[in-house]
mmCIF file with all atom_site columns, C-alpha atoms in Angstrom:
data_model
loop_
_atom_site.group_PDB
_atom_site.id
_atom_site.type_symbol
_atom_site.label_atom_id
_atom_site.label_alt_id
_atom_site.label_comp_id
_atom_site.label_asym_id
_atom_site.label_entity_id
_atom_site.label_seq_id
_atom_site.pdbx_PDB_ins_code
_atom_site.Cartn_x
_atom_site.Cartn_y
_atom_site.Cartn_z
_atom_site.occupancy
_atom_site.B_iso_or_equiv
_atom_site.pdbx_formal_charge
_atom_site.auth_seq_id
_atom_site.auth_comp_id
_atom_site.auth_asym_id
_atom_site.auth_atom_id
_atom_site.pdbx_PDB_model_num
ATOM 1   C CA . MET A 1 1   ? -2.179  12.448  -30.289 1.00 0.00 ? 1190 MET A CA 1
ATOM 2   C CA . ASP A 1 2   ? 0.652   13.650  -28.081 1.00 0.00 ? 1191 ASP A CA 1
ATOM 3   C CA . GLY A 1 3   ? -0.016  10.843  -25.612 1.00 0.00 ? 1192 GLY A CA 1
ATOM 4   C CA . LEU A 1 4   ? 0.159   8.231   -28.375 1.00 0.00 ? 1193 LEU A CA 1
ATOM 5   C CA . PHE A 1 5   ? 3.446   9.674   -29.610 1.00 0.00 ? 1194 PHE A CA 1
ATOM 6   C CA . ILE A 1 6   ? 4.967   9.521   -26.117 1.00 0.00 ? 1195 ILE A CA 1
ATOM 7   C CA . LEU A 1 7   ? 3.648   5.985   -25.583 1.00 0.00 ? 1196 LEU A CA 1
ATOM 8   C CA . GLY A 1 8   ? 5.024   4.875   -28.957 1.00 0.00 ? 1197 GLY A CA 1
ATOM 9   C CA . LEU A 1 9   ? 8.388   6.506   -28.280 1.00 0.00 ? 1198 LEU A CA 1
ATOM 10  C CA . VAL A 1 10  ? 8.732   4.769   -24.912 1.00 0.00 ? 1199 VAL A CA 1
ATOM 11  C CA . ALA A 1 11  ? 7.651   1.442   -26.407 1.00 0.00 ? 1200 ALA A CA 1
ATOM 12  C CA . LEU A 1 12  ? 10.201  1.800   -29.228 1.00 0.00 ? 1201 LEU A CA 1
ATOM 13  C CA . THR A 1 13  ? 13.092  2.624   -26.907 1.00 0.00 ? 1202 THR A CA 1
ATOM 14  C CA . SER A 1 14  ? 12.037  -0.178  -24.524 1.00 0.00 ? 1203 SER A CA 1
ATOM 15  C CA . LEU A 1 15  ? 12.103  -2.699  -27.367 1.00 0.00 ? 1204 LEU A CA 1
ATOM 16  C CA . ALA A 1 16  ? 15.482  -1.398  -28.534 1.00 0.00 ? 1205 ALA A CA 1
ATOM 17  C CA . GLY A 1 17  ? 16.859  -1.660  -24.996 1.00 0.00 ? 1206 GLY A CA 1
ATOM 18  C CA . ALA A 1 18  ? 15.505  -5.192  -24.625 1.00 0.00 ? 1207 ALA A CA 1
ATOM 19  C CA . ALA A 1 19  ? 17.034  -6.216  -27.958 1.00 0.00 ? 1208 ALA A CA 1
ATOM 20  C CA . LEU A 1 20  ? 20.428  -4.863  -26.928 1.00 0.00 ? 1209 LEU A CA 1
ATOM 21  C CA . ALA A 1 21  ? 20.199  -6.480  -23.498 1.00 0.00 ? 1210 ALA A CA 1
ATOM 22  C CA . LEU A 1 22  ? 19.328  -9.903  -24.893 1.00 0.00 ? 1211 LEU A CA 1
ATOM 23  C CA . LYS A 1 23  ? 22.336  -9.836  -27.229 1.00 0.00 ? 1212 LYS A CA 1
ATOM 24  C CA . GLY A 1 24  ? 24.702  -9.585  -24.272 1.00 0.00 ? 1213 GLY A CA 1
ATOM 25  C CA . PRO A 1 25  ? 25.641  -12.742 -22.355 1.00 0.00 ? 1214 PRO A CA 1
ATOM 26  C CA . ALA A 1 26  ? 24.695  -11.394 -18.916 1.00 0.00 ? 1215 ALA A CA 1
ATOM 27  C CA . TRP A 1 27  ? 20.943  -10.886 -19.429 1.00 0.00 ? 1216 TRP A CA 1
ATOM 28  C CA . SER A 1 28  ? 18.332  -13.505 -20.213 1.00 0.00 ? 1217 SER A CA 1
ATOM 29  C CA . ALA A 1 29  ? 14.704  -13.478 -21.258 1.00 0.00 ? 1218 ALA A CA 1
ATOM 30  C CA . ARG A 1 30  ? 13.799  -15.195 -17.960 1.00 0.00 ? 1219 ARG A CA 1
ATOM 31  C CA . ALA A 1 31  ? 15.331  -12.301 -16.033 1.00 0.00 ? 1220 ALA A CA 1
ATOM 32  C CA . LEU A 1 32  ? 13.093  -9.917  -17.995 1.00 0.00 ? 1221 LEU A CA 1
ATOM 33  C CA . GLY A 1 33  ? 10.002  -11.456 -16.390 1.00 0.00 ? 1222 GLY A CA 1
ATOM 34  C CA . ALA A 1 34  ? 11.476  -11.079 -12.902 1.00 0.00 ? 1223 ALA A CA 1
ATOM 35  C CA . GLY A 1 35  ? 12.464  -7.511  -13.720 1.00 0.00 ? 1224 GLY A CA 1
ATOM 36  C CA . LEU A 1 36  ? 8.951   -6.666  -14.895 1.00 0.00 ? 1225 LEU A CA 1
ATOM 37  C CA . VAL A 1 37  ? 7.464   -8.101  -11.700 1.00 0.00 ? 1226 VAL A CA 1
ATOM 38  C CA . ALA A 1 38  ? 9.903   -6.069  -9.581  1.00 0.00 ? 1227 ALA A CA 1
ATOM 39  C CA . MET A 1 39  ? 9.052   -2.931  -11.583 1.00 0.00 ? 1228 MET A CA 1
ATOM 40  C CA . LEU A 1 40  ? 5.313   -3.471  -11.104 1.00 0.00 ? 1229 LEU A CA 1
ATOM 41  C CA . GLU A 1 41  ? 5.824   -3.984  -7.364  1.00 0.00 ? 1230 GLU A CA 1
ATOM 42  C CA . ALA A 1 42  ? 7.788   -0.725  -7.141  1.00 0.00 ? 1231 ALA A CA 1
ATOM 43  C CA . VAL A 1 43  ? 5.201   1.216   -9.164  1.00 0.00 ? 1232 VAL A CA 1
ATOM 44  C CA . GLY A 1 44  ? 2.426   -0.271  -7.040  1.00 0.00 ? 1233 GLY A CA 1
ATOM 45  C CA . ALA A 1 45  ? 4.218   0.770   -3.870  1.00 0.00 ? 1234 ALA A CA 1
ATOM 46  C CA . GLY A 1 46  ? 4.629   4.262   -5.316  1.00 0.00 ? 1235 GLY A CA 1
ATOM 47  C CA . LEU A 1 47  ? 0.927   4.506   -6.142  1.00 0.00 ? 1236 LEU A CA 1
ATOM 48  C CA . VAL A 1 48  ? 0.014   3.345   -2.629  1.00 0.00 ? 1237 VAL A CA 1
ATOM 49  C CA . CYS A 1 49  ? 2.319   6.056   -1.249  1.00 0.00 ? 1238 CYS A CA 1
ATOM 50  C CA . TYR A 1 50  ? 0.648   8.583   -3.569  1.00 0.00 ? 1239 TYR A CA 1
ATOM 51  C CA . GLY A 1 51  ? -2.776  7.624   -2.248  1.00 0.00 ? 1240 GLY A CA 1
ATOM 52  C CA . VAL A 1 52  ? -1.609  7.855   1.355   1.00 0.00 ? 1241 VAL A CA 1
ATOM 53  C CA . ASN A 1 53  ? 0.081   11.212  0.692   1.00 0.00 ? 1242 ASN A CA 1
ATOM 54  C CA . LEU A 1 54  ? -3.081  12.544  -0.973  1.00 0.00 ? 1243 LEU A CA 1
ATOM 55  C CA . ALA A 1 55  ? -5.300  11.343  1.883   1.00 0.00 ? 1244 ALA A CA 1
ATOM 56  C CA . ALA A 1 56  ? -2.953  12.807  4.496   1.00 0.00 ? 1245 ALA A CA 1
ATOM 57  C CA . GLY A 1 57  ? -2.713  16.080  2.559   1.00 0.00 ? 1246 GLY A CA 1
ATOM 58  C CA . ILE A 1 58  ? -6.487  16.371  2.281   1.00 0.00 ? 1247 ILE A CA 1
ATOM 59  C CA . ALA A 1 59  ? -6.897  15.657  5.998   1.00 0.00 ? 1248 ALA A CA 1
ATOM 60  C CA . ILE A 1 60  ? -4.256  18.244  6.909   1.00 0.00 ? 1249 ILE A CA 1
ATOM 61  C CA . VAL A 1 61  ? -5.717  20.941  4.627   1.00 0.00 ? 1250 VAL A CA 1
ATOM 62  C CA . LEU A 1 62  ? -9.252  20.327  5.881   1.00 0.00 ? 1251 LEU A CA 1
ATOM 63  C CA . GLY A 1 63  ? -8.018  20.325  9.481   1.00 0.00 ? 1252 GLY A CA 1
ATOM 64  C CA . LEU A 1 64  ? -6.085  23.569  8.998   1.00 0.00 ? 1253 LEU A CA 1
ATOM 65  C CA . ARG A 1 65  ? -9.137  25.279  7.520   1.00 0.00 ? 1254 ARG A CA 1
ATOM 66  C CA . ALA A 1 66  ? -10.656 25.311  10.994  1.00 0.00 ? 1255 ALA A CA 1
ATOM 67  C CA . PHE A 1 67  ? -7.683  27.182  12.471  1.00 0.00 ? 1256 PHE A CA 1
ATOM 68  C CA . VAL A 1 68  ? -6.276  29.323  9.648   1.00 0.00 ? 1257 VAL A CA 1
ATOM 69  C CA . PRO A 1 69  ? -8.057  32.516  8.676   1.00 0.00 ? 1258 PRO A CA 1
ATOM 70  C CA . GLY A 1 70  ? -8.741  32.817  4.966   1.00 0.00 ? 1259 GLY A CA 1
ATOM 71  C CA . HIS A 1 71  ? -9.193  30.056  2.457   1.00 0.00 ? 1260 HIS A CA 1
ATOM 72  C CA . LEU A 1 72  ? -6.822  27.118  2.187   1.00 0.00 ? 1261 LEU A CA 1
ATOM 73  C CA . SER A 1 73  ? -7.277  25.266  -1.099  1.00 0.00 ? 1262 SER A CA 1
ATOM 74  C CA . LEU A 1 74  ? -7.000  21.555  -1.851  1.00 0.00 ? 1263 LEU A CA 1
ATOM 75  C CA . TYR A 1 75  ? -5.476  22.546  -5.195  1.00 0.00 ? 1264 TYR A CA 1
ATOM 76  C CA . VAL A 1 76  ? -2.111  22.753  -3.451  1.00 0.00 ? 1265 VAL A CA 1
ATOM 77  C CA . LEU A 1 77  ? -2.098  18.947  -3.734  1.00 0.00 ? 1266 LEU A CA 1
ATOM 78  C CA . ASN A 1 78  ? -2.553  19.139  -7.530  1.00 0.00 ? 1267 ASN A CA 1
ATOM 79  C CA . ASP A 1 79  ? 1.173   19.123  -8.262  1.00 0.00 ? 1268 ASP A CA 1
ATOM 80  C CA . ILE A 1 80  ? 3.155   16.673  -10.372 1.00 0.00 ? 1269 ILE A CA 1
ATOM 81  C CA . ALA A 1 81  ? 5.930   16.878  -7.787  1.00 0.00 ? 1270 ALA A CA 1
ATOM 82  C CA . LEU A 1 82  ? 3.702   15.041  -5.294  1.00 0.00 ? 1271 LEU A CA 1
ATOM 83  C CA . LEU A 1 83  ? 3.310   12.165  -7.745  1.00 0.00 ? 1272 LEU A CA 1
ATOM 84  C CA . ALA A 1 84  ? 7.030   12.080  -8.592  1.00 0.00 ? 1273 ALA A CA 1
ATOM 85  C CA . LEU A 1 85  ? 8.105   12.185  -4.952  1.00 0.00 ? 1274 LEU A CA 1
ATOM 86  C CA . SER A 1 86  ? 5.515   9.569   -4.014  1.00 0.00 ? 1275 SER A CA 1
ATOM 87  C CA . LEU A 1 87  ? 6.854   7.234   -6.719  1.00 0.00 ? 1276 LEU A CA 1
ATOM 88  C CA . LEU A 1 88  ? 10.383  7.737   -5.383  1.00 0.00 ? 1277 LEU A CA 1
ATOM 89  C CA . GLN A 1 89  ? 9.095   7.146   -1.851  1.00 0.00 ? 1278 GLN A CA 1
ATOM 90  C CA . GLY A 1 90  ? 7.475   3.899   -2.976  1.00 0.00 ? 1279 GLY A CA 1
ATOM 91  C CA . LEU A 1 91  ? 10.634  2.819   -4.790  1.00 0.00 ? 1280 LEU A CA 1
ATOM 92  C CA . ALA A 1 92  ? 12.674  3.432   -1.642  1.00 0.00 ? 1281 ALA A CA 1
ATOM 93  C CA . LEU A 1 93  ? 10.228  1.525   0.555   1.00 0.00 ? 1282 LEU A CA 1
ATOM 94  C CA . GLN A 1 94  ? 10.012  -1.378  -1.902  1.00 0.00 ? 1283 GLN A CA 1
ATOM 95  C CA . SER A 1 95  ? 13.813  -1.551  -2.189  1.00 0.00 ? 1284 SER A CA 1
ATOM 96  C CA . TRP A 1 96  ? 14.094  -1.508  1.579   1.00 0.00 ? 1285 TRP A CA 1
ATOM 97  C CA . ARG A 1 97  ? 11.531  -4.326  1.861   1.00 0.00 ? 1286 ARG A CA 1
ATOM 98  C CA . VAL A 1 98  ? 13.383  -6.458  -0.704  1.00 0.00 ? 1287 VAL A CA 1
ATOM 99  C CA . SER A 1 99  ? 16.742  -5.791  0.979   1.00 0.00 ? 1288 SER A CA 1
ATOM 100 C CA . ALA A 1 100 ? 15.349  -6.737  4.381   1.00 0.00 ? 1289 ALA A CA 1
ATOM 101 C CA . ARG A 1 101 ? 13.908  -9.942  2.955   1.00 0.00 ? 1290 ARG A CA 1
ATOM 102 C CA . ALA A 1 102 ? 17.228  -10.828 1.300   1.00 0.00 ? 1291 ALA A CA 1
ATOM 103 C CA . ALA A 1 103 ? 19.132  -10.182 4.549   1.00 0.00 ? 1292 ALA A CA 1
ATOM 104 C CA . ARG A 1 104 ? 17.046  -12.753 6.436   1.00 0.00 ? 1293 ARG A CA 1
#
């Protein structure tokens, strides 16, 4: 139920933002499609970074287990901060890629 409320809230505010943006002269419905594609590319890049960060973290933890006395847990990777930072990392890399393409 909580997830549906959050999803509905975000959908409502997204529709309100789109309605306000379309009333202004600077934004068009065609630009919305390009914006959605750019957003999906950035989210995709963030999820790829998340997968790479998880794989690297697992490899490092498993490798350290051979050298560190005691138990080193994989649960250290179960942190929302890793997802948030990975999404920001992907956004930065995607923005860099787009900027480099535009500079050519």
